[in-house]
Structure formats: structure tokens, C-alpha cells
Amino acid sequence: MKLCRFDAGRLGVVDGDSVIDVTQALDVLPRCTYPLPRHDILIEHLEAVRSRVSDVMPSSERRALNTVRLLSPVANPGKIMAAPVNYSKHLAEARAESAIHHDNRIEEIRRVGLFLKATSSLVGPSEGVTIAHPKRRNDHEAELVVVIGKRARNLAREEAMACVAGYCSGLDMTTRGPEERSLRKSIDSYSVLGPWLVTSDELTNPHSLEFRLSVNGEVRQHANTRDLIIGIVDLLVFASMFYTLEPGDILFTGTPEGVGPVIAGDIIVTDFEGIGGMTVVVHGGHLA
Ligand code: MN
């Protein structure tokens, strides 16, 4: 199932070129009072929501996909984890351009581990990316994103895939500079998630997905998730050695070679096998 969020917090099922408005299915979610849970309750109750979606779908309205504003498929992730340099050709590229990367921690993922991006940086495709420091280089990084479905700690390899709710495409936007990754990659709008969540029962082999990213029609990144240095299973195992994974947590799996700059006015399009296309506009921002 392809589940999207659109317009003013509506829930939809994507079916070809249309969206079926199943917002009514959100009724199954528990009422929350303060203090609010620190995880996403829709993903926590995904099975119950999906069951209700099946009930309400026959009587639900259909909208053309290109007339809705797509939001982040996960509204309230507790954390956004991300893998740095996780494709060997991107590692070589980063080393060759070390001045651009300010010689900043261009090491293998096995030594660096993971980093966190602020949840406040999360947007959906319709919101676009807003460049905050236009005098610096701001790069696109297309990445397969894993959405955690179940609470987990110290996962065994054979348990890892069972705690995945589904997959999205992501942009791990980056301002280049000497500062920590978590600062440069947590700027408002620098984590794009979309265009919808493809549940793990529909996308069963995330370990071999072709994907590409283009800017203004020019293909910049073209890779396959089979070339990840640390694959999805081992990323989940590794993350769970440090953090309790919670429903709705997001894991950016790393970007391949072809990373390059974008400026205001550019249009980024990603296309992931098994997920689909996502269009993201780059807006202008404030002066650096
Ligand atoms: Mn990245």
C-alpha cells in the first residue's frame, strides 16, 4: 500500500494517478494528552489504520494526484537517523573534492557511524527546500529512507527487517562547511521525505532498488541500493545498539555518487524503483 499525507493533514492511498481520501481512517488512533508520545502514533498503529482504510476506501473520494499538496508521509518522527558516505563511489568522490567537503569527516561509515538530523528540518515534497545560506554550496543527496515500524533495541540481524514499516525516498540536503553534519544538515526544510510511504509488504526487496535524481532534467545521481557499503539490515542493527528504535523513526541510508549543488529556482526530481517519482522545488532564502 502507498500511504500519503496531503493538504491540511489528510490521509490518502495512492492508486496510479489518483489519491483516495481515507482521512476517516485516522479515527482509530488513540486520543493523546500531554505529555505527547515521542514517536509517531500513526505508524505505531499502522495495522489498525490499514484495516480501517480497507473499510472506508470503497466509499471514499478520489482526487487527481497532481492536484494535491504532498506532505511528509511521517508527521511526527521521534528521530531522524542518517548514514554518512555509504556508497564507495561517493566516498571516492568526496575524497577527490575534499576542499568542497572541508576535509570534514570524509571517512568510511564503519568508522563514523550514524548522525542525527533535527526533526524540525523535515518537510514533504510540496513544501520544497529553502536555501538558507546561498553563498555556500548547498547539495542534494538522494537516499532511500527506511521508516521504523516497531520499537526495538539491540536487534539481531534476523529480526531487523520485521521492524520496518515501509520506505520513502528522501533528500538529505546539505550545506557544505566546516561545521558538524548535524548542524549543516538540520537546516529548516533540509530533510525531504516523500512522496508517500510504501509499506514493507508491497516493497519486499529494498536491497536492490534502482534510483536516480535529476536537477532541471539533467540526471546527477543514478545508483542501486545493492551498492550500499552497509546495507539496511546492518544499519538497523547498528542504530539499535545506540538508540531504541521507535515507530515512525526515520533512517536515511546514505547517498551515492553524483552529489552536486542546487540554487533557488532549481527543480529536483527523484525516481525510486518500487516507490515512484518525487518533485521538489528549491526556493531562495535569506543571505548567508
Ligand atoms: Mn546523506
Coordinates of C-alpha atoms and ligand atoms in Angstrom, one line a residue:
M1 CA 0.0 0.0 0.0
K2 CA 1.2 3.5 -0.8
L3 CA 0.0 5.9 2.0
C4 CA 0.4 9.6 1.7
R5 CA -0.4 12.7 3.7
F6 CA -1.7 15.7 1.8
D7 CA -3.2 19.1 2.0
A8 CA -4.2 20.0 5.6
G9 CA -3.2 16.7 7.3
R10 CA -5.4 14.4 5.2
L11 CA -4.5 10.8 4.7
G12 CA -4.6 9.2 1.3
V13 CA -4.0 5.9 -0.6
V14 CA -2.1 6.5 -3.8
D15 CA -3.6 4.4 -6.7
G16 CA -1.9 5.2 -10.0
D17 CA -2.5 8.9 -10.8
S18 CA -5.1 9.4 -8.1
V19 CA -5.3 9.7 -4.3
I20 CA -8.2 8.1 -2.4
D21 CA -9.0 10.3 0.6
V22 CA -9.1 7.9 3.6
T23 CA -8.7 10.6 6.3
Q24 CA -11.7 9.0 8.1
A25 CA -9.4 6.0 9.0
L26 CA -7.5 8.3 11.4
D27 CA -10.4 7.8 13.8
V28 CA -8.8 4.6 15.0
L29 CA -5.9 6.5 16.5
P30 CA -5.9 6.9 20.3
R31 CA -6.6 10.4 21.7
C32 CA -3.4 11.9 23.1
T33 CA -3.0 14.2 26.0
Y34 CA 0.1 16.0 27.3
P35 CA 2.8 14.8 27.5
L36 CA 2.6 13.6 23.9
P37 CA 4.3 10.4 22.8
R38 CA 7.8 10.8 21.4
H39 CA 7.0 8.6 18.4
D40 CA 4.6 8.7 15.5
I41 CA 1.2 7.2 16.6
L42 CA 0.0 6.6 13.0
I43 CA 3.0 4.3 12.3
E44 CA 2.6 2.7 15.8
H45 CA -1.0 1.8 14.9
L46 CA -0.4 1.2 11.2
E47 CA -2.1 -2.2 11.1
A48 CA -5.2 -0.8 12.7
V49 CA -5.2 2.2 10.3
R50 CA -4.7 0.0 7.3
S51 CA -7.6 -2.3 8.3
R52 CA -9.9 0.8 8.7
V53 CA -8.6 2.1 5.4
S54 CA -9.8 -1.0 3.7
D55 CA -13.3 -0.5 5.2
V56 CA -13.6 3.2 4.2
M57 CA -11.9 3.0 0.8
P58 CA -15.0 1.9 -1.3
S59 CA -16.9 5.0 -0.2
S60 CA -14.0 7.4 -0.3
E61 CA -13.5 10.3 -2.8
R62 CA -10.8 10.1 -5.4
R63 CA -8.6 13.1 -6.3
A64 CA -6.1 13.5 -9.1
L65 CA -2.6 13.1 -7.6
N66 CA -1.3 16.2 -9.3
T67 CA -3.9 18.4 -7.6
V68 CA -2.9 17.6 -4.0
R69 CA -0.1 19.0 -1.9
L70 CA 2.0 16.1 -0.6
L71 CA 3.3 16.4 3.0
S72 CA 5.9 14.3 4.7
P73 CA 4.4 10.7 4.9
V74 CA 5.5 10.6 8.6
A75 CA 4.2 13.5 10.6
N76 CA 5.9 13.1 14.0
P77 CA 9.1 11.1 13.8
G78 CA 10.9 10.9 17.2
K79 CA 14.3 11.0 15.5
I80 CA 15.9 11.2 12.0
M81 CA 18.9 9.0 11.8
A82 CA 21.3 9.2 8.8
A83 CA 24.2 7.3 7.4
P84 CA 27.1 9.4 6.1
V85 CA 29.1 8.4 3.0
N86 CA 27.6 4.9 2.5
Y87 CA 28.4 4.2 -1.2
S88 CA 32.0 3.6 -2.1
K89 CA 31.9 5.7 -5.3
H90 CA 30.6 8.7 -3.2
L91 CA 33.4 8.2 -0.8
A92 CA 35.9 8.4 -3.6
E93 CA 34.1 11.5 -5.0
A94 CA 34.1 13.2 -1.6
R95 CA 37.8 12.4 -1.2
A96 CA 38.6 13.8 -4.6
E97 CA 36.7 17.0 -3.8
S98 CA 37.9 17.3 -0.2
A99 CA 38.2 21.1 -0.4
I100 CA 34.4 21.4 -1.0
H101 CA 33.8 19.0 1.9
H102 CA 36.2 21.0 4.0
D103 CA 38.1 17.7 4.7
N104 CA 35.2 17.3 7.1
R105 CA 35.0 13.7 8.3
I106 CA 35.3 12.0 4.9
E107 CA 35.7 8.6 6.4
E108 CA 34.2 5.3 5.9
I109 CA 30.8 4.8 7.6
R110 CA 32.3 1.9 9.6
R111 CA 34.4 4.4 11.5
V112 CA 32.0 7.4 11.6
G113 CA 28.8 5.6 12.5
L114 CA 25.5 7.5 12.1
F115 CA 24.4 11.0 12.8
L116 CA 21.1 12.7 13.7
K117 CA 19.2 15.4 11.8
A118 CA 16.7 17.6 13.7
T119 CA 13.1 16.7 13.3
S120 CA 12.4 20.4 12.7
S121 CA 14.2 20.0 9.3
L122 CA 11.5 17.6 8.0
V123 CA 9.3 18.7 5.1
G124 CA 7.2 17.0 2.4
P125 CA 7.7 17.4 -1.3
S126 CA 5.1 20.1 -1.8
E127 CA 6.9 22.4 0.7
G128 CA 10.2 22.3 -1.1
V129 CA 13.7 23.2 0.1
T130 CA 14.5 26.7 1.1
I131 CA 18.2 27.6 0.8
A132 CA 19.3 29.3 4.0
H133 CA 22.9 30.2 3.1
P134 CA 23.0 30.9 -0.6
K135 CA 26.7 32.0 -0.6
R136 CA 27.7 28.5 0.4
R137 CA 27.4 25.3 -1.7
N138 CA 24.1 23.5 -1.0
D139 CA 24.0 19.9 -2.2
H140 CA 21.3 17.4 -3.0
E141 CA 21.7 13.9 -1.6
A142 CA 19.1 11.3 -2.9
E143 CA 18.7 8.5 -0.4
L144 CA 16.4 5.5 0.2
V145 CA 14.7 6.1 3.6
V146 CA 13.6 3.3 5.9
V147 CA 10.6 4.1 8.3
I148 CA 10.7 2.1 11.5
G149 CA 7.5 0.3 12.4
K150 CA 8.2 -1.3 15.8
R151 CA 10.0 -0.5 19.0
A152 CA 13.4 -2.3 19.0
R153 CA 16.7 -2.3 20.9
N154 CA 19.8 -4.4 20.2
L155 CA 18.3 -6.1 17.2
A156 CA 19.6 -9.4 15.9
R157 CA 20.2 -9.4 12.1
E158 CA 17.4 -11.8 11.5
E159 CA 14.9 -9.6 13.4
A160 CA 15.8 -6.4 11.6
M161 CA 13.6 -6.4 8.6
A162 CA 10.5 -7.2 10.7
C163 CA 10.7 -3.9 12.4
V164 CA 10.4 -1.9 9.1
A165 CA 7.1 -0.2 8.4
G166 CA 8.0 0.8 4.9
Y167 CA 10.1 3.0 2.6
C168 CA 10.2 6.5 1.2
S169 CA 12.5 8.5 -1.0
G170 CA 14.5 11.2 0.8
L171 CA 16.6 14.2 0.2
D172 CA 19.4 14.7 2.8
M173 CA 20.1 18.3 1.8
T174 CA 23.5 19.6 2.9
T175 CA 25.1 23.0 3.3
R176 CA 28.9 22.5 2.9
G177 CA 31.1 23.9 5.5
P178 CA 33.5 23.1 8.4
E179 CA 30.7 22.5 11.0
E180 CA 29.3 19.3 12.3
R181 CA 27.0 17.4 10.0
S182 CA 24.1 17.7 12.4
L183 CA 24.2 21.5 12.1
R184 CA 24.6 21.7 8.3
K185 CA 22.0 19.0 7.6
S186 CA 19.4 20.1 10.0
I187 CA 18.5 23.5 8.5
D188 CA 14.7 24.0 8.1
S189 CA 13.5 22.1 5.1
Y190 CA 16.8 20.2 4.6
S191 CA 15.2 16.8 5.2
V192 CA 12.7 16.0 2.5
L193 CA 10.6 12.8 2.8
G194 CA 8.1 11.6 0.3
P195 CA 6.3 11.2 -1.9
W196 CA 4.5 8.6 0.1
L197 CA 5.2 5.6 2.4
V198 CA 5.3 2.3 0.5
T199 CA 4.6 -0.4 3.1
S200 CA 7.1 -3.2 3.5
D201 CA 4.6 -5.9 2.4
E202 CA 4.4 -4.1 -1.0
L203 CA 8.1 -3.2 -1.4
T204 CA 9.7 -6.5 -0.4
N205 CA 13.2 -6.1 -1.8
P206 CA 14.7 -2.8 -0.8
H207 CA 18.2 -4.2 -1.1
S208 CA 18.2 -3.9 -4.9
L209 CA 16.4 -0.7 -5.9
E210 CA 17.5 1.4 -8.9
F211 CA 17.1 5.1 -8.3
R212 CA 18.1 8.4 -9.9
L213 CA 18.0 12.1 -9.1
S214 CA 17.9 14.9 -11.7
V215 CA 18.1 18.6 -11.4
N216 CA 16.2 20.6 -14.1
G217 CA 16.1 17.5 -16.2
E218 CA 19.8 16.6 -16.0
V219 CA 20.5 13.2 -14.3
R220 CA 23.0 13.8 -11.5
Q221 CA 22.7 10.6 -9.4
H222 CA 22.0 7.1 -10.6
A223 CA 22.6 4.2 -8.4
N224 CA 21.3 1.0 -6.9
T225 CA 20.8 0.2 -3.2
R226 CA 22.7 -3.1 -3.7
D227 CA 25.9 -0.9 -3.7
L228 CA 25.3 0.3 -0.1
I229 CA 28.5 -0.2 1.9
I230 CA 26.5 -1.0 5.0
G231 CA 23.1 -2.4 3.9
I232 CA 19.7 -1.9 5.5
V233 CA 19.9 -4.9 7.9
D234 CA 23.2 -3.9 9.3
L235 CA 22.3 -0.2 9.5
L236 CA 19.2 -1.2 11.6
V237 CA 21.3 -3.5 13.8
F238 CA 23.9 -0.8 14.3
A239 CA 21.4 2.0 15.1
S240 CA 19.6 -0.2 17.6
M241 CA 22.9 -0.7 19.5
F242 CA 22.8 3.1 20.3
Y243 CA 19.1 4.1 20.2
T244 CA 15.8 2.5 21.0
L245 CA 14.1 2.5 17.6
E246 CA 10.6 3.8 17.8
P247 CA 7.6 3.6 15.4
G248 CA 8.0 6.4 12.9
D249 CA 11.7 6.9 13.4
I250 CA 13.4 7.6 10.0
L251 CA 16.6 6.3 8.7
F252 CA 18.3 7.9 5.7
T253 CA 20.6 5.2 4.3
G254 CA 23.2 7.3 2.6
T255 CA 23.7 8.9 -0.8
P256 CA 25.6 7.6 -3.9
E257 CA 28.0 9.5 -6.2
G258 CA 26.8 12.5 -8.2
V259 CA 26.2 14.8 -5.3
G260 CA 26.1 18.4 -6.6
P261 CA 24.9 21.9 -5.9
V262 CA 21.4 23.4 -6.2
I263 CA 20.3 27.0 -6.2
A264 CA 16.9 28.8 -5.9
G265 CA 14.7 28.0 -8.8
D266 CA 16.1 24.5 -9.4
I267 CA 13.7 21.6 -9.6
I268 CA 14.9 18.3 -8.1
V269 CA 13.2 15.1 -9.2
T270 CA 13.9 11.7 -7.7
D271 CA 12.7 8.4 -9.0
F272 CA 13.0 5.2 -7.0
E273 CA 12.1 1.8 -8.3
G274 CA 9.2 0.5 -6.3
I275 CA 8.3 3.9 -4.9
G276 CA 7.9 6.4 -7.7
G277 CA 8.7 9.9 -8.6
M278 CA 9.0 13.0 -6.3
T279 CA 9.4 16.6 -7.4
V280 CA 10.9 19.2 -5.1
V281 CA 11.3 22.9 -5.8
V282 CA 14.3 24.8 -4.4
H283 CA 13.3 28.2 -3.0
G284 CA 15.5 31.2 -2.3
G285 CA 16.4 32.0 1.3
H286 CA 18.0 34.7 3.4
L287 CA 21.5 36.0 2.9
A288 CA 24.3 34.0 4.5
Ligands
MN1 MN 23.4 11.9 3.3

